[in-house]
Amino acid sequence: MLRYMTAGESHGKGMMAVLDGVPAGLDMDEVFINGELARRMTGYGRGKRMNIEKDRIEVIAGCKANRTIGSPVGLLIHNRDYRIEELPEVTSPRPGHADLAGMQKYDFRDARNVLERASARETAARVAAGAVAKLILNEFAVRILSHVVMIGKVRADTKGLSFDELLALAEGSDVRSADKRAAGRMREEIDKAAKAGDTLGGVFEVITEGVPPGLGSYAQWDRRLDGALARSVMSIQAVKAVSIGEGIEAAGMSGARTHDAIYYDEAKESFKRATNNAGGLEGGVTNGSAVVVRGFMKPIATLGSPLRSVDINTKKESAAATERSDITAVPACAVVAEAVVAFEIASAFLEKFGGDSMGETRRNFEAYGRHLKETGLS
Ligand code: EPS
C-alpha cells in the first residue's frame, strides 16, 4: 500500500513529505522532482512569495546511492521565507479561508495558527510526493499532463488536440493554456482582477495516458478509483468540485450520446473505445482509455480589497485581514492536481501488481499484460 503524509507551516522552517510503500530499487531522480517543484511555482498571477522561494528537495530517508531501499521515503523542502515567530497576529478572520472555523475548532484567538497550515504552501510537499509517484509510473510508460481549461470567465478551446500537442502547448504557456488566444484573454482578466484588488478561480484538467485496464475495483465503495481521485483533487486547497470525463456535462446529455461504444481493433487485437466521455473509468475501474479528471477552483480567498469581517476580540466590524497572496493560482493548482492524481494511480497500480521491489512489480505487470493477450481479453 502506498501512502503519504505532509507536515509544515507556510512560514515555518520547511515542508516535508513521508511516503510509505515505495518499492525498493526506484531511481530517486532529484532533478525530476525539483523540476516538478519548479513547475508548481510558475503561473501568471502568482504573488511575490514565488520570487522568494526556490523549492528543492532534500532526500532525508529511504534511499541509498540514490535508489529507494523499501523503507519510508522522507523528503524535505526548506522555506526561505521562514519567519513564523515574527509574523503579526490575525484577529479578523478572512471569509473563504479556514480562519474562523479553525479558531473555533482548535481554541485559538489568533488565526495565524490556522492559516499557516491551511495555506496552499503545503502543496509543495504534495508535489514532491506526487513526483515520486510519477517516477514509479514513468517506469511503466504512464504519462500525465495538466492544462487550464478556464480562468475567470475565459474558456480555452482545446478540442481535437492530441496528448502531445496539449502537453507541449500547456507547458509553454504561463497560464498553462493550450489555446493561445484564450491565454491572452486570461492574462487580461488576471490584470483586471489585480487592479480591482480581486482574485480569480478557474478549471483545470489532468489527463493520464497509458493506464492499464483493471486499476481500482467496483467490489467495494472505497476501492473505486474514481472516488479516490475525486477525494484527492477535492482536498487541494480552494478546489470546490471535481469531475471525471464529461462528468458535469454528461448529466445533461442522453445515454446514447454519453457512453463510449466498444469495438474490437483486429490489427491490435485489442478492445477500443470510439470516444472517452467516461474519462477512462467505468464502475470505478480503469478501462484502458486515458483517465481525465477536472478540478474547479474557487477564487483565492485573500483579497487586496478585503471583505467585511469581525474582530475576534472586540466583536466590532473590521476588514478581513489582508496578506500578501496570489491573484490566481489555477495554473499551479493544475500541477498540484497532476501530483495527487499520479499518487492515486500509482497507489492503485501497486495494489493491483504488488511488489516490494521495482523488478517484482514489473514481472507482475508484464505477466498481467501477457495473460490478457493470451486469453483474448486485451
Ligand atoms: C498562500 C499565500 C501566499 C502564496 C502561498 C499560498 O503566500 P504568502 O502569504 O507567504 O505570500 O504565495 O503559496 C505558496 C507559498 C506556495 O508555495 O504555493 C495561501 O494563503 O494559501
Short mmCIF file of C-alpha atoms and ligand atoms in Angstrom, two decimals:
data_model
loop_
_atom_site.label_atom_id
_atom_site.label_comp_id
_atom_site.label_asym_id
_atom_site.label_seq_id
_atom_site.Cartn_x
_atom_site.Cartn_y
_atom_site.Cartn_z
CA MET A 1 0.00 0.00 0.00
CA LEU A 2 1.31 3.41 -0.98
CA ARG A 3 0.50 6.30 1.33
CA TYR A 4 1.90 9.67 2.30
CA MET A 5 1.61 12.47 4.79
CA THR A 6 2.85 16.03 4.80
CA ALA A 7 3.92 18.40 7.57
CA GLY A 8 4.98 22.01 7.61
CA GLU A 9 3.73 25.58 8.04
CA SER A 10 3.77 28.21 5.29
CA HIS A 11 6.35 30.40 7.10
CA GLY A 12 7.85 27.64 9.26
CA LYS A 13 11.22 26.02 8.71
CA GLY A 14 10.05 23.91 5.78
CA MET A 15 7.63 21.44 4.26
CA MET A 16 8.04 17.71 4.40
CA ALA A 17 6.52 14.57 2.91
CA VAL A 18 6.86 10.98 4.09
CA LEU A 19 5.94 8.23 1.62
CA ASP A 20 5.41 4.70 2.76
CA GLY A 21 5.21 1.70 0.43
CA VAL A 22 7.56 2.84 -2.34
CA PRO A 23 9.10 -0.36 -3.80
CA ALA A 24 12.85 -0.85 -3.47
CA GLY A 25 15.06 -0.14 -6.46
CA LEU A 26 13.41 3.04 -7.76
CA ASP A 27 15.84 5.68 -9.05
CA MET A 28 15.26 8.76 -6.92
CA ASP A 29 15.69 11.28 -9.72
CA GLU A 30 16.12 14.52 -7.77
CA VAL A 31 16.45 16.60 -10.93
CA PHE A 32 12.99 15.41 -12.00
CA ILE A 33 11.47 16.04 -8.56
CA ASN A 34 12.95 19.54 -8.41
CA GLY A 35 11.64 20.16 -11.92
CA GLU A 36 8.15 19.28 -10.70
CA LEU A 37 8.51 21.68 -7.77
CA ALA A 38 9.59 24.41 -10.18
CA ARG A 39 6.56 23.78 -12.44
CA ARG A 40 4.25 24.32 -9.45
CA MET A 41 5.78 27.72 -8.74
CA THR A 42 5.05 29.19 -12.13
CA GLY A 43 1.92 30.87 -13.44
CA TYR A 44 0.81 34.36 -14.35
CA GLY A 45 -0.98 35.88 -11.36
CA ARG A 46 1.16 34.38 -8.59
CA GLY A 47 2.19 36.68 -5.73
CA LYS A 48 5.59 37.93 -4.56
CA ARG A 49 6.25 34.83 -2.45
CA MET A 50 7.19 32.94 -5.59
CA ASN A 51 10.15 35.30 -6.10
CA ILE A 52 11.43 34.36 -2.65
CA GLU A 53 11.14 30.59 -2.67
CA LYS A 54 13.36 28.28 -4.72
CA ASP A 55 11.86 24.93 -3.79
CA ARG A 56 14.29 22.00 -3.79
CA ILE A 57 14.03 18.67 -2.04
CA GLU A 58 16.49 17.17 0.33
CA VAL A 59 16.09 13.38 0.49
CA ILE A 60 16.48 12.57 4.17
CA ALA A 61 15.31 8.96 4.33
CA GLY A 62 14.58 5.81 2.36
CA CYS A 63 17.41 5.93 -0.19
CA LYS A 64 20.94 4.70 -0.59
CA ALA A 65 23.08 5.67 -3.56
CA ASN A 66 20.03 7.50 -4.99
CA ARG A 67 17.84 4.38 -5.00
CA THR A 68 14.94 3.53 -2.75
CA ILE A 69 15.53 0.72 -0.27
CA GLY A 70 11.92 -0.10 0.58
CA SER A 71 11.81 1.96 3.78
CA PRO A 72 9.76 5.17 4.09
CA VAL A 73 10.99 7.95 1.84
CA GLY A 74 11.42 11.30 3.65
CA LEU A 75 11.58 14.48 1.59
CA LEU A 76 12.27 17.96 2.99
CA ILE A 77 11.84 21.36 1.33
CA HIS A 78 13.32 24.30 3.25
CA ASN A 79 11.29 27.53 3.34
CA ARG A 80 13.30 30.62 2.56
CA ASP A 81 10.57 32.82 3.98
CA TYR A 82 10.93 31.38 7.49
CA ARG A 83 9.60 33.94 9.98
CA ILE A 84 6.60 32.32 11.64
CA GLU A 85 7.62 33.56 15.08
CA GLU A 86 7.72 37.22 13.98
CA LEU A 87 4.51 37.42 11.97
CA PRO A 88 1.68 39.55 13.45
CA GLU A 89 -1.46 38.04 14.96
CA VAL A 90 -4.50 37.76 12.70
CA THR A 91 -7.71 38.59 14.56
CA SER A 92 -10.05 39.45 11.65
CA PRO A 93 -10.78 36.10 10.01
CA ARG A 94 -10.83 36.12 6.19
CA PRO A 95 -14.08 34.90 4.60
CA GLY A 96 -13.41 31.88 2.44
CA HIS A 97 -10.41 30.74 4.48
CA ALA A 98 -10.23 28.20 7.30
CA ASP A 99 -9.50 31.11 9.72
CA LEU A 100 -12.71 31.34 11.79
CA ALA A 101 -13.71 27.67 11.74
CA GLY A 102 -10.10 26.81 12.62
CA MET A 103 -10.04 29.19 15.61
CA GLN A 104 -13.31 27.71 16.86
CA LYS A 105 -12.08 24.16 16.39
CA TYR A 106 -8.60 24.49 17.96
CA ASP A 107 -9.37 27.18 20.56
CA PHE A 108 -7.24 29.99 19.15
CA ARG A 109 -7.63 33.79 19.19
CA ASP A 110 -5.01 34.12 16.50
CA ALA A 111 -5.89 32.89 13.01
CA ARG A 112 -2.16 32.82 12.23
CA ASN A 113 -2.06 29.37 13.85
CA VAL A 114 -4.70 28.23 11.38
CA LEU A 115 -3.64 29.87 8.16
CA GLU A 116 -0.03 28.80 8.44
CA ARG A 117 -1.05 25.17 7.95
CA ALA A 118 -4.20 25.68 5.87
CA SER A 119 -2.10 27.63 3.32
CA ALA A 120 -1.56 26.23 -0.15
CA ARG A 121 2.16 26.35 0.55
CA GLU A 122 1.51 22.78 1.78
CA THR A 123 1.03 21.71 -1.82
CA ALA A 124 4.81 21.91 -2.36
CA ALA A 125 5.09 18.76 -0.22
CA ARG A 126 2.26 17.09 -2.15
CA VAL A 127 4.02 17.79 -5.43
CA ALA A 128 7.21 16.22 -4.04
CA ALA A 129 5.25 13.09 -3.05
CA GLY A 130 3.45 13.07 -6.41
CA ALA A 131 6.78 13.35 -8.23
CA VAL A 132 7.89 10.09 -6.60
CA ALA A 133 4.61 8.51 -7.75
CA LYS A 134 5.34 9.81 -11.26
CA LEU A 135 8.80 8.22 -11.13
CA ILE A 136 7.10 4.87 -10.44
CA LEU A 137 4.56 5.40 -13.25
CA ASN A 138 7.27 6.55 -15.70
CA GLU A 139 8.77 3.07 -15.45
CA PHE A 140 5.54 1.69 -16.94
CA ALA A 141 5.09 4.35 -19.64
CA VAL A 142 2.18 6.05 -17.84
CA ARG A 143 2.24 9.78 -18.71
CA ILE A 144 0.42 12.71 -17.10
CA LEU A 145 -0.31 16.24 -18.22
CA SER A 146 -2.40 19.12 -16.97
CA HIS A 147 -3.79 22.14 -18.70
CA VAL A 148 -6.00 25.06 -17.74
CA VAL A 149 -9.49 24.98 -19.23
CA MET A 150 -10.80 28.24 -17.78
CA ILE A 151 -9.67 31.25 -15.73
CA GLY A 152 -12.41 33.61 -14.56
CA LYS A 153 -14.91 33.51 -17.42
CA VAL A 154 -12.35 32.88 -20.18
CA ARG A 155 -12.61 29.36 -21.58
CA ALA A 156 -9.96 27.62 -23.70
CA ASP A 157 -10.89 25.64 -26.80
CA THR A 158 -8.67 22.55 -26.98
CA LYS A 159 -10.96 20.27 -28.98
CA GLY A 160 -9.10 17.87 -31.25
CA LEU A 161 -5.65 18.36 -29.69
CA SER A 162 -3.62 15.18 -29.08
CA PHE A 163 -1.96 14.36 -25.76
CA ASP A 164 1.43 15.52 -27.08
CA GLU A 165 0.03 18.75 -28.53
CA LEU A 166 -1.79 19.58 -25.30
CA LEU A 167 1.35 18.83 -23.30
CA ALA A 168 3.67 20.99 -25.40
CA LEU A 169 1.24 23.93 -25.62
CA ALA A 170 0.33 23.91 -21.91
CA GLU A 171 3.96 23.65 -20.79
CA GLY A 172 4.83 26.61 -22.99
CA SER A 173 2.10 28.85 -21.56
CA ASP A 174 2.35 30.95 -18.37
CA VAL A 175 -1.36 30.30 -17.74
CA ARG A 176 -0.97 26.59 -18.72
CA SER A 177 -3.48 27.06 -21.51
CA ALA A 178 -3.13 25.17 -24.79
CA ASP A 179 -5.29 27.82 -26.52
CA LYS A 180 -3.04 30.80 -27.29
CA ARG A 181 -5.91 33.20 -27.97
CA ALA A 182 -7.71 32.33 -24.74
CA ALA A 183 -4.39 32.62 -22.86
CA GLY A 184 -4.12 36.29 -23.85
CA ARG A 185 -7.62 36.98 -22.58
CA MET A 186 -6.91 35.07 -19.36
CA ARG A 187 -3.93 37.33 -18.69
CA GLU A 188 -6.11 40.41 -19.29
CA GLU A 189 -8.69 39.10 -16.80
CA ILE A 190 -5.94 38.50 -14.22
CA ASP A 191 -4.60 42.05 -14.72
CA LYS A 192 -8.12 43.44 -14.31
CA ALA A 193 -8.70 41.47 -11.11
CA ALA A 194 -5.31 42.59 -9.71
CA LYS A 195 -6.20 46.22 -10.33
CA ALA A 196 -9.53 45.80 -8.56
CA GLY A 197 -7.94 44.06 -5.54
CA ASP A 198 -9.88 40.97 -6.53
CA THR A 199 -8.99 37.33 -7.32
CA LEU A 200 -9.99 34.65 -9.84
CA GLY A 201 -10.68 30.93 -9.90
CA GLY A 202 -10.98 28.53 -12.80
CA VAL A 203 -10.96 25.00 -14.13
CA PHE A 204 -8.07 22.64 -14.92
CA GLU A 205 -7.87 19.18 -16.43
CA VAL A 206 -5.44 16.34 -15.69
CA ILE A 207 -5.04 13.61 -18.32
CA THR A 208 -3.22 10.34 -17.61
CA GLU A 209 -2.33 8.21 -20.59
CA GLY A 210 -1.11 4.62 -20.73
CA VAL A 211 -3.04 3.44 -17.67
CA PRO A 212 -3.69 -0.33 -17.89
CA PRO A 213 -7.27 -1.56 -17.56
CA GLY A 214 -8.22 -3.01 -14.19
CA LEU A 215 -6.96 -0.48 -11.61
CA GLY A 216 -9.41 0.19 -8.78
CA SER A 217 -12.43 -2.01 -8.13
CA TYR A 218 -16.22 -1.89 -8.27
CA ALA A 219 -16.32 -4.53 -5.50
CA GLN A 220 -16.33 -2.09 -2.58
CA TRP A 221 -17.14 1.62 -2.38
CA ASP A 222 -13.77 2.67 -1.01
CA ARG A 223 -11.87 0.73 -3.67
CA ARG A 224 -13.44 2.65 -6.56
CA LEU A 225 -10.63 4.65 -8.13
CA ASP A 226 -12.94 7.48 -9.27
CA GLY A 227 -13.84 8.08 -5.61
CA ALA A 228 -10.18 8.15 -4.56
CA LEU A 229 -9.30 10.57 -7.36
CA ALA A 230 -12.21 12.86 -6.51
CA ARG A 231 -11.23 12.96 -2.84
CA SER A 232 -7.60 13.71 -3.62
CA VAL A 233 -8.31 16.51 -6.07
CA MET A 234 -11.10 17.94 -3.90
CA SER A 235 -8.68 18.06 -0.96
CA ILE A 236 -6.41 20.53 -2.75
CA GLN A 237 -6.76 23.99 -1.21
CA ALA A 238 -9.57 26.02 -2.89
CA VAL A 239 -10.91 23.19 -5.09
CA LYS A 240 -14.70 23.10 -4.80
CA ALA A 241 -15.75 20.49 -7.37
CA VAL A 242 -14.25 17.58 -9.29
CA SER A 243 -15.50 15.76 -12.35
CA ILE A 244 -14.35 12.68 -14.24
CA GLY A 245 -14.53 12.60 -18.04
CA GLU A 246 -17.50 14.58 -19.30
CA GLY A 247 -18.75 14.49 -15.69
CA ILE A 248 -20.83 17.62 -15.18
CA GLU A 249 -21.76 17.93 -18.90
CA ALA A 250 -22.79 14.25 -19.04
CA ALA A 251 -25.55 14.92 -16.51
CA GLY A 252 -27.34 16.91 -19.21
CA MET A 253 -26.65 14.54 -22.11
CA SER A 254 -28.64 11.46 -23.19
CA GLY A 255 -27.30 7.96 -22.56
CA ALA A 256 -26.81 7.30 -26.25
CA ARG A 257 -24.57 10.37 -26.52
CA THR A 258 -22.72 9.77 -23.26
CA HIS A 259 -21.46 6.19 -23.23
CA ASP A 260 -18.41 5.15 -25.18
CA ALA A 261 -19.14 2.43 -27.77
CA ILE A 262 -16.80 -0.57 -27.67
CA TYR A 263 -15.19 -2.01 -30.80
CA TYR A 264 -12.51 -4.59 -31.46
CA ASP A 265 -9.32 -3.48 -33.19
CA GLU A 266 -8.33 -6.59 -35.19
CA ALA A 267 -4.87 -5.29 -36.05
CA LYS A 268 -4.00 -4.53 -32.44
CA GLU A 269 -6.04 -7.49 -31.10
CA SER A 270 -7.46 -5.17 -28.52
CA PHE A 271 -10.76 -3.68 -27.30
CA LYS A 272 -11.10 0.04 -28.03
CA ARG A 273 -13.50 2.95 -27.48
CA ALA A 274 -14.63 5.36 -30.14
CA THR A 275 -14.89 8.17 -27.56
CA ASN A 276 -13.80 8.74 -23.95
CA ASN A 277 -16.66 10.55 -22.25
CA ALA A 278 -16.24 8.25 -19.24
CA GLY A 279 -12.76 9.66 -18.64
CA GLY A 280 -11.15 6.22 -18.52
CA LEU A 281 -13.20 4.90 -15.60
CA GLU A 282 -16.25 2.64 -15.56
CA GLY A 283 -17.51 1.15 -12.31
CA GLY A 284 -14.59 2.81 -10.55
CA VAL A 285 -12.18 0.68 -12.62
CA THR A 286 -9.78 1.92 -15.31
CA ASN A 287 -10.82 0.76 -18.78
CA GLY A 288 -7.58 1.42 -20.67
CA SER A 289 -8.63 4.85 -22.02
CA ALA A 290 -6.92 7.98 -20.70
CA VAL A 291 -8.02 8.97 -17.18
CA VAL A 292 -9.45 12.50 -17.37
CA VAL A 293 -10.08 14.48 -14.17
CA ARG A 294 -11.22 18.10 -13.96
CA GLY A 295 -10.97 20.31 -10.91
CA PHE A 296 -12.87 23.53 -10.26
CA MET A 297 -11.03 26.08 -8.14
CA LYS A 298 -12.72 28.94 -6.34
CA PRO A 299 -11.10 32.41 -6.42
CA ILE A 300 -8.28 32.87 -3.86
CA ALA A 301 -9.85 34.00 -0.58
CA THR A 302 -7.27 36.62 0.42
CA LEU A 303 -8.40 39.82 -1.30
CA GLY A 304 -6.46 43.04 -1.84
CA SER A 305 -9.74 44.88 -1.22
CA PRO A 306 -10.85 42.84 1.79
CA LEU A 307 -14.38 41.68 2.54
CA ARG A 308 -16.28 42.53 5.71
CA SER A 309 -15.36 40.58 8.82
CA VAL A 310 -15.46 40.92 12.62
CA ASP A 311 -12.56 41.25 15.06
CA ILE A 312 -12.47 38.15 17.23
CA ASN A 313 -11.74 40.17 20.42
CA THR A 314 -13.74 43.41 20.07
CA LYS A 315 -16.63 41.84 18.10
CA LYS A 316 -16.65 45.07 16.08
CA GLU A 317 -16.87 45.09 12.32
CA SER A 318 -13.41 45.14 10.75
CA ALA A 319 -12.00 44.48 7.31
CA ALA A 320 -10.74 40.94 6.84
CA ALA A 321 -7.01 40.59 7.26
CA THR A 322 -5.01 41.07 4.08
CA GLU A 323 -1.89 39.08 3.48
CA ARG A 324 0.45 39.03 0.55
CA SER A 325 -1.15 36.48 -1.77
CA ASP A 326 -1.84 35.40 -5.35
CA ILE A 327 -4.41 36.85 -7.80
CA THR A 328 -4.98 33.40 -9.23
CA ALA A 329 -3.25 30.07 -8.74
CA VAL A 330 -5.20 27.91 -11.22
CA PRO A 331 -2.07 27.06 -13.29
CA ALA A 332 -0.20 26.00 -10.13
CA CYS A 333 -3.23 24.09 -8.86
CA ALA A 334 -3.24 22.09 -12.10
CA VAL A 335 0.32 20.94 -11.37
CA VAL A 336 -0.67 20.01 -7.82
CA ALA A 337 -3.61 18.05 -9.23
CA GLU A 338 -1.23 16.14 -11.51
CA ALA A 339 0.71 15.16 -8.39
CA VAL A 340 -2.29 13.91 -6.42
CA VAL A 341 -3.70 12.09 -9.46
CA ALA A 342 -0.29 10.46 -10.05
CA PHE A 343 -0.27 9.39 -6.43
CA GLU A 344 -3.72 7.75 -6.59
CA ILE A 345 -2.95 5.99 -9.86
CA ALA A 346 0.44 4.76 -8.59
CA SER A 347 -1.25 3.57 -5.42
CA ALA A 348 -3.91 1.61 -7.38
CA PHE A 349 -1.17 0.32 -9.68
CA LEU A 350 0.83 -1.07 -6.75
CA GLU A 351 -2.33 -2.52 -5.22
CA LYS A 352 -3.02 -4.40 -8.46
CA PHE A 353 0.54 -5.51 -9.25
CA GLY A 354 2.10 -5.54 -5.80
CA GLY A 355 5.83 -5.95 -5.48
CA ASP A 356 8.33 -4.95 -2.83
CA SER A 357 10.92 -4.19 -5.47
CA MET A 358 10.51 -2.50 -8.84
CA GLY A 359 11.64 -5.75 -10.51
CA GLU A 360 8.86 -7.71 -8.82
CA THR A 361 6.27 -5.05 -9.77
CA ARG A 362 7.49 -5.18 -13.37
CA ARG A 363 7.27 -9.00 -13.54
CA ASN A 364 3.70 -8.91 -12.23
CA PHE A 365 2.72 -6.09 -14.57
CA GLU A 366 4.13 -7.87 -17.62
CA ALA A 367 2.51 -11.19 -16.65
CA TYR A 368 -0.90 -9.44 -16.48
CA GLY A 369 -0.43 -7.96 -19.97
CA ARG A 370 0.62 -11.36 -21.34
CA HIS A 371 -2.32 -13.07 -19.69
CA LEU A 372 -4.82 -10.59 -21.20
CA LYS A 373 -3.33 -11.19 -24.66
CA GLU A 374 -3.27 -15.00 -24.31
CA THR A 375 -6.87 -15.18 -23.13
CA GLY A 376 -8.23 -12.73 -25.71
CA LEU A 377 -9.15 -10.12 -23.09
CA SER A 378 -6.68 -7.49 -24.14
C1 EPS B 1 -0.88 31.34 0.25
C2 EPS B 1 -0.45 32.65 0.30
C3 EPS B 1 0.80 33.09 -0.39
C4 EPS B 1 1.09 32.15 -1.52
C5 EPS B 1 1.17 30.76 -0.91
C6 EPS B 1 -0.20 30.33 -0.54
O1 EPS B 1 1.92 33.01 0.47
P1 EPS B 1 2.40 34.25 1.37
O2 EPS B 1 1.29 34.50 2.33
O3 EPS B 1 3.67 33.81 2.05
O4 EPS B 1 2.65 35.37 0.41
O5 EPS B 1 2.24 32.51 -2.23
O6 EPS B 1 1.70 29.85 -1.79
C7 EPS B 1 2.97 29.42 -1.56
C8 EPS B 1 3.78 29.95 -0.67
C9 EPS B 1 3.32 28.32 -2.41
O7 EPS B 1 4.47 27.83 -2.32
O8 EPS B 1 2.46 27.93 -3.22
C10 EPS B 1 -2.07 30.90 1.00
O9 EPS B 1 -2.52 31.63 1.86
O10 EPS B 1 -2.59 29.80 0.72
#
